[in-house]
Coordinates of C-alpha atoms in Angstrom, one line a residue:
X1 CA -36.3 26.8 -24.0
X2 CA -33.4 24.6 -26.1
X3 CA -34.8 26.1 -29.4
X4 CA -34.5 30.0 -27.7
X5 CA -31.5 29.5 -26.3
X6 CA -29.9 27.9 -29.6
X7 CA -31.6 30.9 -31.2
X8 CA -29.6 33.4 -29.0
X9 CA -26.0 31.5 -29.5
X10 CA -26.9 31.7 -33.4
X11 CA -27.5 35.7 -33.1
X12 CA -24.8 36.3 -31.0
X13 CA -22.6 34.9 -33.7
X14 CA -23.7 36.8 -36.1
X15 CA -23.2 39.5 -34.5
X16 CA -19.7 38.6 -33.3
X17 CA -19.3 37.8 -37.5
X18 CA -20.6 41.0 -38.5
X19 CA -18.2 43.1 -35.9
X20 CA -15.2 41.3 -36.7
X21 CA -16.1 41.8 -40.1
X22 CA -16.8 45.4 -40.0
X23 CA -13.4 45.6 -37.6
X24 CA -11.2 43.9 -40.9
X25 CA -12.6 46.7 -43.1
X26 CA -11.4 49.5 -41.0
X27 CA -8.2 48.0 -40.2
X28 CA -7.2 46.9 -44.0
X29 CA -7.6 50.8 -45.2
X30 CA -5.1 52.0 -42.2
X31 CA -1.3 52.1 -42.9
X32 CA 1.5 51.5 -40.1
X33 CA 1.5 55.0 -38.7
X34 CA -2.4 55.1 -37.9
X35 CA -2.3 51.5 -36.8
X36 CA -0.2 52.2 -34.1
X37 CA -2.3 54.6 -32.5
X38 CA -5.4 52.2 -33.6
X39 CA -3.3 49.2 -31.8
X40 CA -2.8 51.8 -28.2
X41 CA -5.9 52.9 -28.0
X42 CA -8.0 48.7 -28.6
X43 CA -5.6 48.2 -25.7
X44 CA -6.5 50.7 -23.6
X45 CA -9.9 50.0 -24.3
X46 CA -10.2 46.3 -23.9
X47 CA -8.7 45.3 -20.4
X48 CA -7.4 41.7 -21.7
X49 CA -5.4 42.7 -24.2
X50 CA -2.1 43.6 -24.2
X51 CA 1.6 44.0 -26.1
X52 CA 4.1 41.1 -25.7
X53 CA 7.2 41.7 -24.1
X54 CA 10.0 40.0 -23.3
X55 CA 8.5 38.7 -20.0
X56 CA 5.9 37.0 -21.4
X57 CA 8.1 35.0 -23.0
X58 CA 8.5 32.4 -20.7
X59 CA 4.9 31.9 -19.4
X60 CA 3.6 28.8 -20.8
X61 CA 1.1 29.2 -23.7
X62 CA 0.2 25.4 -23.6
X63 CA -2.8 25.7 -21.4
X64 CA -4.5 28.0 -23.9
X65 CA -3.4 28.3 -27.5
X66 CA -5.6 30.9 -28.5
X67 CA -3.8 33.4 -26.0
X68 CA -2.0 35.5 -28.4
X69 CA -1.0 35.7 -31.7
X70 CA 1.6 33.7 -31.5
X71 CA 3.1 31.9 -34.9
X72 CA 6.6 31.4 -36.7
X73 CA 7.9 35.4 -37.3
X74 CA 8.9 34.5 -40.9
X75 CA 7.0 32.3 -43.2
X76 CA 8.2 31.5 -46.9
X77 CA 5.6 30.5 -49.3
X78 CA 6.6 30.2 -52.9
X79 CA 4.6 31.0 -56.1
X80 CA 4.9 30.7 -59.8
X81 CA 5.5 34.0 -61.3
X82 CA 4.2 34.7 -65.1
X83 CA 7.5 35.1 -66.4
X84 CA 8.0 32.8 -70.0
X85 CA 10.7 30.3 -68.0
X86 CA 8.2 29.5 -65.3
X87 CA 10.8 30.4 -62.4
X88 CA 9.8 30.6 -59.0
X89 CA 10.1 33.8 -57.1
X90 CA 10.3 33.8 -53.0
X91 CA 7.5 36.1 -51.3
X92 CA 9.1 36.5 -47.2
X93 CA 6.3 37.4 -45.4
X94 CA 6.7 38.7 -41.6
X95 CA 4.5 37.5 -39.6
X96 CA 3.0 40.0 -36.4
X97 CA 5.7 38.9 -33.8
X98 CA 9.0 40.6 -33.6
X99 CA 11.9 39.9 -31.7
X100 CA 14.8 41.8 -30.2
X101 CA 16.7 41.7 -33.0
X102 CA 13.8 42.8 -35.4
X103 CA 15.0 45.9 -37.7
X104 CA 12.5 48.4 -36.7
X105 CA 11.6 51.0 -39.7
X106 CA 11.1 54.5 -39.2
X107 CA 9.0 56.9 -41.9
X108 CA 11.1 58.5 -44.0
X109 CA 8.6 61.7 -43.2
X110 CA 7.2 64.5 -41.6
X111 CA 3.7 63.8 -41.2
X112 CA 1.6 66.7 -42.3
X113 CA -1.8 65.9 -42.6
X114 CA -3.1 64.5 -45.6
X115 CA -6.3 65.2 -47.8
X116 CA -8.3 62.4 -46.3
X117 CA -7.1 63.5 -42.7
X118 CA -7.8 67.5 -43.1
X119 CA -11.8 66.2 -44.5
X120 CA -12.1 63.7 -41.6
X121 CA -10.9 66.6 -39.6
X122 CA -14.1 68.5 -40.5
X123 CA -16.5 65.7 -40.9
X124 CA -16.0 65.6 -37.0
X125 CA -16.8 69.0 -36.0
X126 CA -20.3 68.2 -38.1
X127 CA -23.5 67.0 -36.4
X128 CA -23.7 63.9 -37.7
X129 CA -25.3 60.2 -37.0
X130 CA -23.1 56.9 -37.0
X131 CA -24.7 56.3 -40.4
X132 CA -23.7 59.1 -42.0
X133 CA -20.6 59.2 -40.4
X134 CA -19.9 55.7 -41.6
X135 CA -21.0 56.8 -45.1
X136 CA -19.0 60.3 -45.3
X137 CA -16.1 58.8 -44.2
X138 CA -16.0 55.8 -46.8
X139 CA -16.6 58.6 -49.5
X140 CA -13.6 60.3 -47.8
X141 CA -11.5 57.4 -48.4
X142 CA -12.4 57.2 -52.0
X143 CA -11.0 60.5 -53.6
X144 CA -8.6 60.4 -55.3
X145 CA -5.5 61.9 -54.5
X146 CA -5.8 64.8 -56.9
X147 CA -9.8 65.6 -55.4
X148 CA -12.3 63.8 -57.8
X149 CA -14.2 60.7 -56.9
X150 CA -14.3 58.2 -59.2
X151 CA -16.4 55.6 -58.0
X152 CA -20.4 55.9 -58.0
X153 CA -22.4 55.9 -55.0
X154 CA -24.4 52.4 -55.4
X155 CA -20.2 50.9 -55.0
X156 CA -19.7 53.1 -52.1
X157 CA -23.1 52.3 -50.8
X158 CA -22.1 48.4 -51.2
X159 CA -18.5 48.9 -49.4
X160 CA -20.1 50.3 -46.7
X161 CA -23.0 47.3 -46.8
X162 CA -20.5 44.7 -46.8
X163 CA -17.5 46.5 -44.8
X164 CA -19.0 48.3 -42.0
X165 CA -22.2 46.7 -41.9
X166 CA -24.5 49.5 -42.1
X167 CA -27.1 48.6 -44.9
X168 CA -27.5 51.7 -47.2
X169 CA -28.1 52.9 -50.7
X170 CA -26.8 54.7 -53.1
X171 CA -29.4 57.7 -52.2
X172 CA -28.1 58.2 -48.8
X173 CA -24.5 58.2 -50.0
X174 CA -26.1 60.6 -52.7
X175 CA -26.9 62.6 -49.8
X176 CA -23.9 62.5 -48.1
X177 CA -21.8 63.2 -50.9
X178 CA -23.7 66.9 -51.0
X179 CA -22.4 67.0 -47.0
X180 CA -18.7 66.3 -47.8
X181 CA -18.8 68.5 -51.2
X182 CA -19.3 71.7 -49.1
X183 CA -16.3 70.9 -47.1
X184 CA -12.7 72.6 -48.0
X185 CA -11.4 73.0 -50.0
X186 CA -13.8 74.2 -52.5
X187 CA -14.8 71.6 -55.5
X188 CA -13.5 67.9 -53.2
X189 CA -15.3 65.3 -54.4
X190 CA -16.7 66.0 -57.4
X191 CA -17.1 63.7 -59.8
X192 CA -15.8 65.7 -62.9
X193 CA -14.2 68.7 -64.2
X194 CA -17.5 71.0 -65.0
X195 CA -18.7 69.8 -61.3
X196 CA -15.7 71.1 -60.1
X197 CA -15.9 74.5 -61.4
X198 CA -19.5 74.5 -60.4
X199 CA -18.6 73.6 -56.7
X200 CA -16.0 76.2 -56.4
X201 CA -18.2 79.3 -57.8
X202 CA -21.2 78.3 -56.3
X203 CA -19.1 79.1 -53.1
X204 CA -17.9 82.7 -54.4
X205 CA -20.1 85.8 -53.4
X206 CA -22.6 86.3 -56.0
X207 CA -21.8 88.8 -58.2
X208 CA -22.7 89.7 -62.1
X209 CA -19.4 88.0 -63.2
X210 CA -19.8 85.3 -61.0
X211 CA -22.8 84.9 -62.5
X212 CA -21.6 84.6 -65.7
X213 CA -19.5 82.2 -64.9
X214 CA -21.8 80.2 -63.4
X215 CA -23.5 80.5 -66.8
X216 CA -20.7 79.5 -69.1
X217 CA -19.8 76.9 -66.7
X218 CA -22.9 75.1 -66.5
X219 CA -24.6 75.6 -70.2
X220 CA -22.0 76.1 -72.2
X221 CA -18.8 74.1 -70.7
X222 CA -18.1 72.2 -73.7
X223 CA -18.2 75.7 -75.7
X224 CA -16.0 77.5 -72.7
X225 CA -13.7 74.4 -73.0
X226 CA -13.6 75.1 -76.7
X227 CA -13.0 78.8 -76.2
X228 CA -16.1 79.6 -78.7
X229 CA -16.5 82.8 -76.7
X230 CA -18.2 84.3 -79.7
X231 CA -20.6 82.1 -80.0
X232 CA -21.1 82.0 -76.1
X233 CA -22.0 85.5 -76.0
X234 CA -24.3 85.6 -78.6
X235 CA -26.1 83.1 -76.8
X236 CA -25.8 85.0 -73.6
X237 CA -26.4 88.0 -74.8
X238 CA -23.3 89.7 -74.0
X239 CA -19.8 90.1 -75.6
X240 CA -16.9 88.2 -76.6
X241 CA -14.6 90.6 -74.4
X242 CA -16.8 90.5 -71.8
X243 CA -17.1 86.4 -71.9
X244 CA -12.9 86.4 -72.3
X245 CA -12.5 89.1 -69.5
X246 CA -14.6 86.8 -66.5
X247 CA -13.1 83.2 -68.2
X248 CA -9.6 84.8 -67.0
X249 CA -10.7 86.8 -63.7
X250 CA -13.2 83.9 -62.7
X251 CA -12.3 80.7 -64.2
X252 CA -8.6 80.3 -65.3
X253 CA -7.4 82.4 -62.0
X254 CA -10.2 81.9 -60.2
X255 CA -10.8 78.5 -59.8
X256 CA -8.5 75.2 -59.4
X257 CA -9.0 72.4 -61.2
X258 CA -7.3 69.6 -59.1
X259 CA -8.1 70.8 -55.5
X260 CA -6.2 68.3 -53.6
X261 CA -3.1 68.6 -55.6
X262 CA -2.0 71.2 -52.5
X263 CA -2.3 68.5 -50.3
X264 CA -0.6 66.1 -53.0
X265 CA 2.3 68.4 -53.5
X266 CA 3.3 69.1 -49.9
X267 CA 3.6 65.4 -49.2
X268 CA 5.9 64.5 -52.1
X269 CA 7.8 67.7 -51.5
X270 CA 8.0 66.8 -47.6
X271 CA 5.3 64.5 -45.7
X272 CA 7.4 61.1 -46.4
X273 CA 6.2 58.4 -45.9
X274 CA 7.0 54.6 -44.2
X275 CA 6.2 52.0 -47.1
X276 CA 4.3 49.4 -45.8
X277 CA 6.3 46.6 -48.4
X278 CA 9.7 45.6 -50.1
X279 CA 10.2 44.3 -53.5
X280 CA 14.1 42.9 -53.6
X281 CA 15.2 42.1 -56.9
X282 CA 17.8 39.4 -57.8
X283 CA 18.1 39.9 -61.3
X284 CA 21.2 36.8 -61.6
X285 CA 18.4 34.7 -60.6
X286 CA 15.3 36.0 -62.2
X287 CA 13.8 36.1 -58.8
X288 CA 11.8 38.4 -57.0
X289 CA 11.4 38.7 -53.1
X290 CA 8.6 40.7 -51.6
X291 CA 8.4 41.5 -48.2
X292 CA 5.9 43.0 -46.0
X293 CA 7.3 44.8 -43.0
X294 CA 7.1 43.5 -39.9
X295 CA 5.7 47.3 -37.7
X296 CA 2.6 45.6 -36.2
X297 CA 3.6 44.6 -32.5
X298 CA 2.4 41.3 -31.0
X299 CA -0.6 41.2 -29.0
X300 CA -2.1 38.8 -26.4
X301 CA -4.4 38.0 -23.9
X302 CA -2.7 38.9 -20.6
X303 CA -1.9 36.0 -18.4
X304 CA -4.4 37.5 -15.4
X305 CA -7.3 36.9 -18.0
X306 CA -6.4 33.7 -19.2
X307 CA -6.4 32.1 -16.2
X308 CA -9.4 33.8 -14.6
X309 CA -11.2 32.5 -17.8
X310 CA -10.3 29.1 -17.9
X311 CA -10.9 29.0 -13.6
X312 CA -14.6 30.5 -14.6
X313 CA -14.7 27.5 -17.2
X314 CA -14.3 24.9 -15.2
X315 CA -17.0 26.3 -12.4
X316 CA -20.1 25.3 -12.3
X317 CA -21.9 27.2 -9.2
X318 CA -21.5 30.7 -9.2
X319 CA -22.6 33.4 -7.0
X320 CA -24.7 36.1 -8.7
X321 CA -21.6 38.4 -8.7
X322 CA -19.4 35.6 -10.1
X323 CA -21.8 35.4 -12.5
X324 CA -21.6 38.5 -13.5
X325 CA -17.6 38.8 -13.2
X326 CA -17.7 36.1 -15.5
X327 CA -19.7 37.7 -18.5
X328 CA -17.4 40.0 -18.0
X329 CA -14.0 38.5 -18.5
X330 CA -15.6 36.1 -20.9
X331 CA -16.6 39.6 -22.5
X332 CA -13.2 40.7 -22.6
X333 CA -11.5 37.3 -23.8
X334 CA -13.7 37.3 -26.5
X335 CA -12.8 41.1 -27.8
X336 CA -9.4 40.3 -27.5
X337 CA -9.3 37.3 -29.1
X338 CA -11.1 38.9 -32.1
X339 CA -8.8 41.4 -32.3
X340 CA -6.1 39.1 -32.2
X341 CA -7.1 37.7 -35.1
X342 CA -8.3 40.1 -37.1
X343 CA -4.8 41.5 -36.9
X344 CA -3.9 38.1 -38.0
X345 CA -5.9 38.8 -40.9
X346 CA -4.6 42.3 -41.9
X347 CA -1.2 41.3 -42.6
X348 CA -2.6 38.2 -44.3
X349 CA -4.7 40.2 -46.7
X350 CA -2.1 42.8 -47.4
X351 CA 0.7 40.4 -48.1
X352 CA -1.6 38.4 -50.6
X353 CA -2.7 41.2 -52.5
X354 CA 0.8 42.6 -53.0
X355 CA 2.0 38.6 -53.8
X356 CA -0.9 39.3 -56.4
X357 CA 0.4 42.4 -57.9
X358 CA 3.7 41.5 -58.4
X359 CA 2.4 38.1 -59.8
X360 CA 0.8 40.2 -62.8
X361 CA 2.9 43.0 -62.8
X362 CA 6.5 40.8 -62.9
X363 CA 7.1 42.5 -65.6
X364 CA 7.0 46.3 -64.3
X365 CA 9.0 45.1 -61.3
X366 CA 11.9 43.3 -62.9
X367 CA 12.6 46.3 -65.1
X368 CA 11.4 49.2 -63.5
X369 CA 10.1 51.1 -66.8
X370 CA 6.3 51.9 -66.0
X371 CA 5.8 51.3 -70.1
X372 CA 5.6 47.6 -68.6
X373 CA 2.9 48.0 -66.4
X374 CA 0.0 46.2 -67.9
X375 CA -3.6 46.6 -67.6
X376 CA -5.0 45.4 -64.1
X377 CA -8.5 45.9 -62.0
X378 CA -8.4 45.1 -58.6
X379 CA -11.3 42.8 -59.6
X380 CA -8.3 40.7 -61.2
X381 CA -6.5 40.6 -57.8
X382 CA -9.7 40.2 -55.6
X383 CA -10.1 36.8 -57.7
X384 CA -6.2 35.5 -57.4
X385 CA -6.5 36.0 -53.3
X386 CA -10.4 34.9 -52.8
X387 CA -11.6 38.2 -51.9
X388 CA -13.8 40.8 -52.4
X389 CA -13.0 44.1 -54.8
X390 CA -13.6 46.1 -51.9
X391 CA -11.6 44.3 -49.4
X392 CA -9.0 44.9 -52.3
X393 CA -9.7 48.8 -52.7
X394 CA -8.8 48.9 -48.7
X395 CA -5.9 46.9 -49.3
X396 CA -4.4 49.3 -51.4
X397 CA -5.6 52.3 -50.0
X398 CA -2.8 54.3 -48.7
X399 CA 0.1 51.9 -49.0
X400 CA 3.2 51.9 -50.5
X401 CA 6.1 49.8 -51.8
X402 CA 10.2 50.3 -51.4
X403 CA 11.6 50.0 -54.7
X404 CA 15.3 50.0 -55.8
X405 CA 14.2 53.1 -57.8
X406 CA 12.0 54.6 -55.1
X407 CA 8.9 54.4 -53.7
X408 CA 5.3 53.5 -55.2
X409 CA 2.0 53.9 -54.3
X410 CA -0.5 50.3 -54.7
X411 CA -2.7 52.6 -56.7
X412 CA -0.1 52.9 -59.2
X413 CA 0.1 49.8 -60.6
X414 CA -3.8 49.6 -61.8
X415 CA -4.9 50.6 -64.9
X416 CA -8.0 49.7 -67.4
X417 CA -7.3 47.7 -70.1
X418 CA -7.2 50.1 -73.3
X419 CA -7.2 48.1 -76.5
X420 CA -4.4 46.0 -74.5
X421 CA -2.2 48.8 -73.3
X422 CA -2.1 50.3 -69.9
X423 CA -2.9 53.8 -69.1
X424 CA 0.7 54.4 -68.3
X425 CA 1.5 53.7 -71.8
X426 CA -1.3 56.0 -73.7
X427 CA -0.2 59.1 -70.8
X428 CA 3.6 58.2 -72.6
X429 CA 2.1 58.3 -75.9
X430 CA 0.2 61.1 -75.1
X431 CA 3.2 63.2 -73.1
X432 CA 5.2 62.5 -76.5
X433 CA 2.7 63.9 -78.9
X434 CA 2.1 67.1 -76.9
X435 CA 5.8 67.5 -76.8
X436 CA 6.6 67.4 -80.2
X437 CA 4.2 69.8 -81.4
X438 CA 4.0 73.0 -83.3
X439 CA 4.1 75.0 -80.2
X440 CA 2.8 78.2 -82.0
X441 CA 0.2 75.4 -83.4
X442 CA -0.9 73.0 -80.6
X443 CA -2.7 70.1 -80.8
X444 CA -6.2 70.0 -79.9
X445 CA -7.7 67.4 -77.6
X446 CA -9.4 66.0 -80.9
X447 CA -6.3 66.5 -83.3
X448 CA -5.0 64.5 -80.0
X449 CA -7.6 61.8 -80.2
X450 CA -6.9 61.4 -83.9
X451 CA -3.5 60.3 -83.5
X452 CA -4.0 58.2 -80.5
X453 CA -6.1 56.4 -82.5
X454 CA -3.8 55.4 -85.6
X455 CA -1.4 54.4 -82.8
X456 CA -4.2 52.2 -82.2
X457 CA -5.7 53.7 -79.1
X458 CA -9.6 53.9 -79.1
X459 CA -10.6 56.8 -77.1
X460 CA -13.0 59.1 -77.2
X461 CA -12.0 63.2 -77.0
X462 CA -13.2 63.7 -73.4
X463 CA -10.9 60.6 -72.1
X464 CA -8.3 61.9 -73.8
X465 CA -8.9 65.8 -72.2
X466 CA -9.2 63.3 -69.0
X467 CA -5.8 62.1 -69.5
X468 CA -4.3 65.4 -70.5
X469 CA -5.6 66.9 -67.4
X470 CA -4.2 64.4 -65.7
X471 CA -0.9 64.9 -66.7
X472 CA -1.1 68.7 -65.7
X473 CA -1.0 69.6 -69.2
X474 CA -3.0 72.7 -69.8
X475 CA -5.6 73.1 -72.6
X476 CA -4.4 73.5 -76.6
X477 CA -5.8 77.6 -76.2
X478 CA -3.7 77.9 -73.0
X479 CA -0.6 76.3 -74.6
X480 CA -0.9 78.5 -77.8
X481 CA -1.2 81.7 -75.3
X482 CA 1.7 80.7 -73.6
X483 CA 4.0 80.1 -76.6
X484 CA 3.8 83.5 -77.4

């Protein structure tokens, strides 16, 4: 009977492990505006917990420590920065407790929905299982903001493993990246450009040109991309005109290459948004204070609770309905308390990983020229803090940083390490090049590749077309047609 019940305890914590776990993940990817409504509704939900006020102040926390989430509301910890004179530079970190006096922040936005929100939006209306709910939505959350995902299904199948504790593989998120690919707009979450295209005019009434396209698109994109229309149609079997004629009706008009730049565009233009950090600079002092603002509100285990726990603790005979009442609160404690701490943990994890950033980007921050951003993975900053990458990738996802110069996303200051330059500095490079060409002679994306390299930049011709597209810059054909 000792062995079974030991047996229980030890599966009950796992559980309670796994949950609180799986609770972290969802709460690290949230920013301040979708915690609050997160934070109302775990409070409506769970009958112990509830927001501090100013009453509670006085009711005395000794009997029960683990009450609330109560500790100092502003902690200084100090870290050596990896600037050459070794100085120290002062990371303020607010803590979840505010006080009267707290300086409370509003967004700087109106909030329009964003990419992630308008596919969530229609993942809902879908018939889907908790699985694949769990699996769609964690491929949501990985497009990029300009529609592409970029990261391959066996890590999305491991985030959601380790994250939300549903084991899958990379064939069900395989399968569920078909799901969110049909949703609008037309072409989200492919992988790359020719999928894209393919996504968008598989979706267009079948007709001959659309066929055509279709055709071009799929056998021939490096040709298309190449405008070798001559040599398209002979393989075709049609003509040049005819191949030019459905490239501009179907293709160049027809189809959009970044299909969540509308979504992009309307929130820098005007969703704004409340950065979830400050980065102070004291440049007399070569110092560098980071702050992470202090929106979360305090949260505790009402007094009732407390009390009717700890009475419950210290009975031994109980009535079979005590009994039951007891499970109950105990229930109820134990949900709050978890959530209590995993709050704990949120601000925690977010404050270390941006302490971690502007350790290895000091540079970037003390000058505010992105040519000083250097090459960084968030593998790098899962290792400073202790974490795992993907506890990192929700860490950053959807935050943002108050600068003297503006506001930056967390996104923005990783790149891959090329040839020890970061991709901020090969885009400059790039940008340059493109500018000071022969406009009635533009550079192709290999005549492009060629002189990254003898800057020293070892790419190949389809990263740098990668990059290009990236910067909005149209194709070397396009630019020659519109310098004339």
């Amino acid at each position: 009977m000792a062995k079974q019940g030991l047996t229980l305890e030890q599966k009950q914590t796992q559980r309670l492990a796994l949950e609180q776990q799986r609770l972290l993940g969802m709460v690290l990817e949230k920013n301040d505006a979708e915690m609050a409504e997160f934070i109302d509704n775990k409070v409506n939900e769970i009958q112990a917990l509830e927001k501090k006020s100013d009453e509670n102040d006085e009711y005395d926390n000794s009997q029960d420590h683990d009450r609330g989430n109560e500790h100092p509301s502003e902690a200084e910890v100090s870290a050596e920065t990896s600037g050459d004179d070794d100085t120290l530079a002062w990371y303020r970190y607010f803590a979840n407790n505010r006080s009267r006096d707290d300086e409370y922040y509003t967004p700087t936005a109106v909030n329009e929905k964003s990419l992630q929100e308008f596919l969530a939006d229609q993942l809902g209306e879908l018939e889907l299982d908790e699985t694949q709910q769990m699996i769609a939505r964690a491929i949501v959350g990985n497009i990029e903001d300009n529609g592409y995902l970029r990261r391959s299904a066996a890590e999305i199948a491991d985030d959601v493993t380790f994250n939300d504790g549903y084991v899958v593989d990379a064939q069900q998120v395989e399968q569920m990246l078909e799901v969110v690919q049909s949703l609008d707009p037309p072409g989200i979450a492919a992988r790359n450009l020719r999928e894209c295209m393919m996504l968008q005019l598989q979706r267009k009434p079948r007709n001959a040109e659309v066929e055509m396209a279709l055709t071009m698109v799929d056998k021939h994109f490096d040709e298309m991309g190449a405008m070798r229309f001559d040599s398209i149609g002979r393989k075709m079997g049609v003509t040049k005109e005819q191949l030019e004629e459905v490239f501009r009706r179907q293709i160049r008009r027809g189809l959009n290459p970044f299909p969540g730049n509308a979504f992009e565009s309307r929130m820098d233009s005007s969703q704004q948004v409340t950065p979830d950090f400050d980065v102070e600079i004291d440049e007399d002092n070569d110092r560098l204070t980071v702050t992470l603002r202090n929106n979360i509100p305090t949260l505790q285990i009402s007094e009732s609770y407390a009390l009717m726990n700890e009475r419950y603790k210290k009975t031994d005979s109980l009535s079979v309905k005590e009994t039951k009442e007891k499970k109950q609160i105990q229930d109820a404690f134990q949900r709050a308390s978890m959530f209590i701490e995993v709050l704990k943990q949120r601000q925690e994890t977010l404050f270390n990983t941006m302490s971690a950033i502007v350790k290895c980007q000091r540079d970037y921050f003390m000058s505010g020229d992105e040519r000083d951003l250097k090459p960084l993975g968030q593998q790098q900053i899962a290792d400073m803090i202790g974490k795992d990458v993907s506890v990192v990738s929700r860490a950053v996802s959807n935050k943002y940083v108050q600068l003297p110069w503006g506001i930056k996303s967390l996104k923005s200051f990783f790149s891959e390490d090329i040839n020890g330059a970061s991709r901020h500095e090969v885009y400059d490079d790039l940008k340059k090049l493109i500018d000071a060409e022969d406009k009635a002679h533009p550079l192709s994306d290999d005549a492009l590749c060629d002189r990254l390299k003898e800057m020293g930049y070892k790419l190949e011709r389809r990263t740098v077309a990668k990059y290009r597209e990236a910067l909005k810059i149209p194709s070397s054909s396009v630019r020659r047609k519109m310098a004339k």
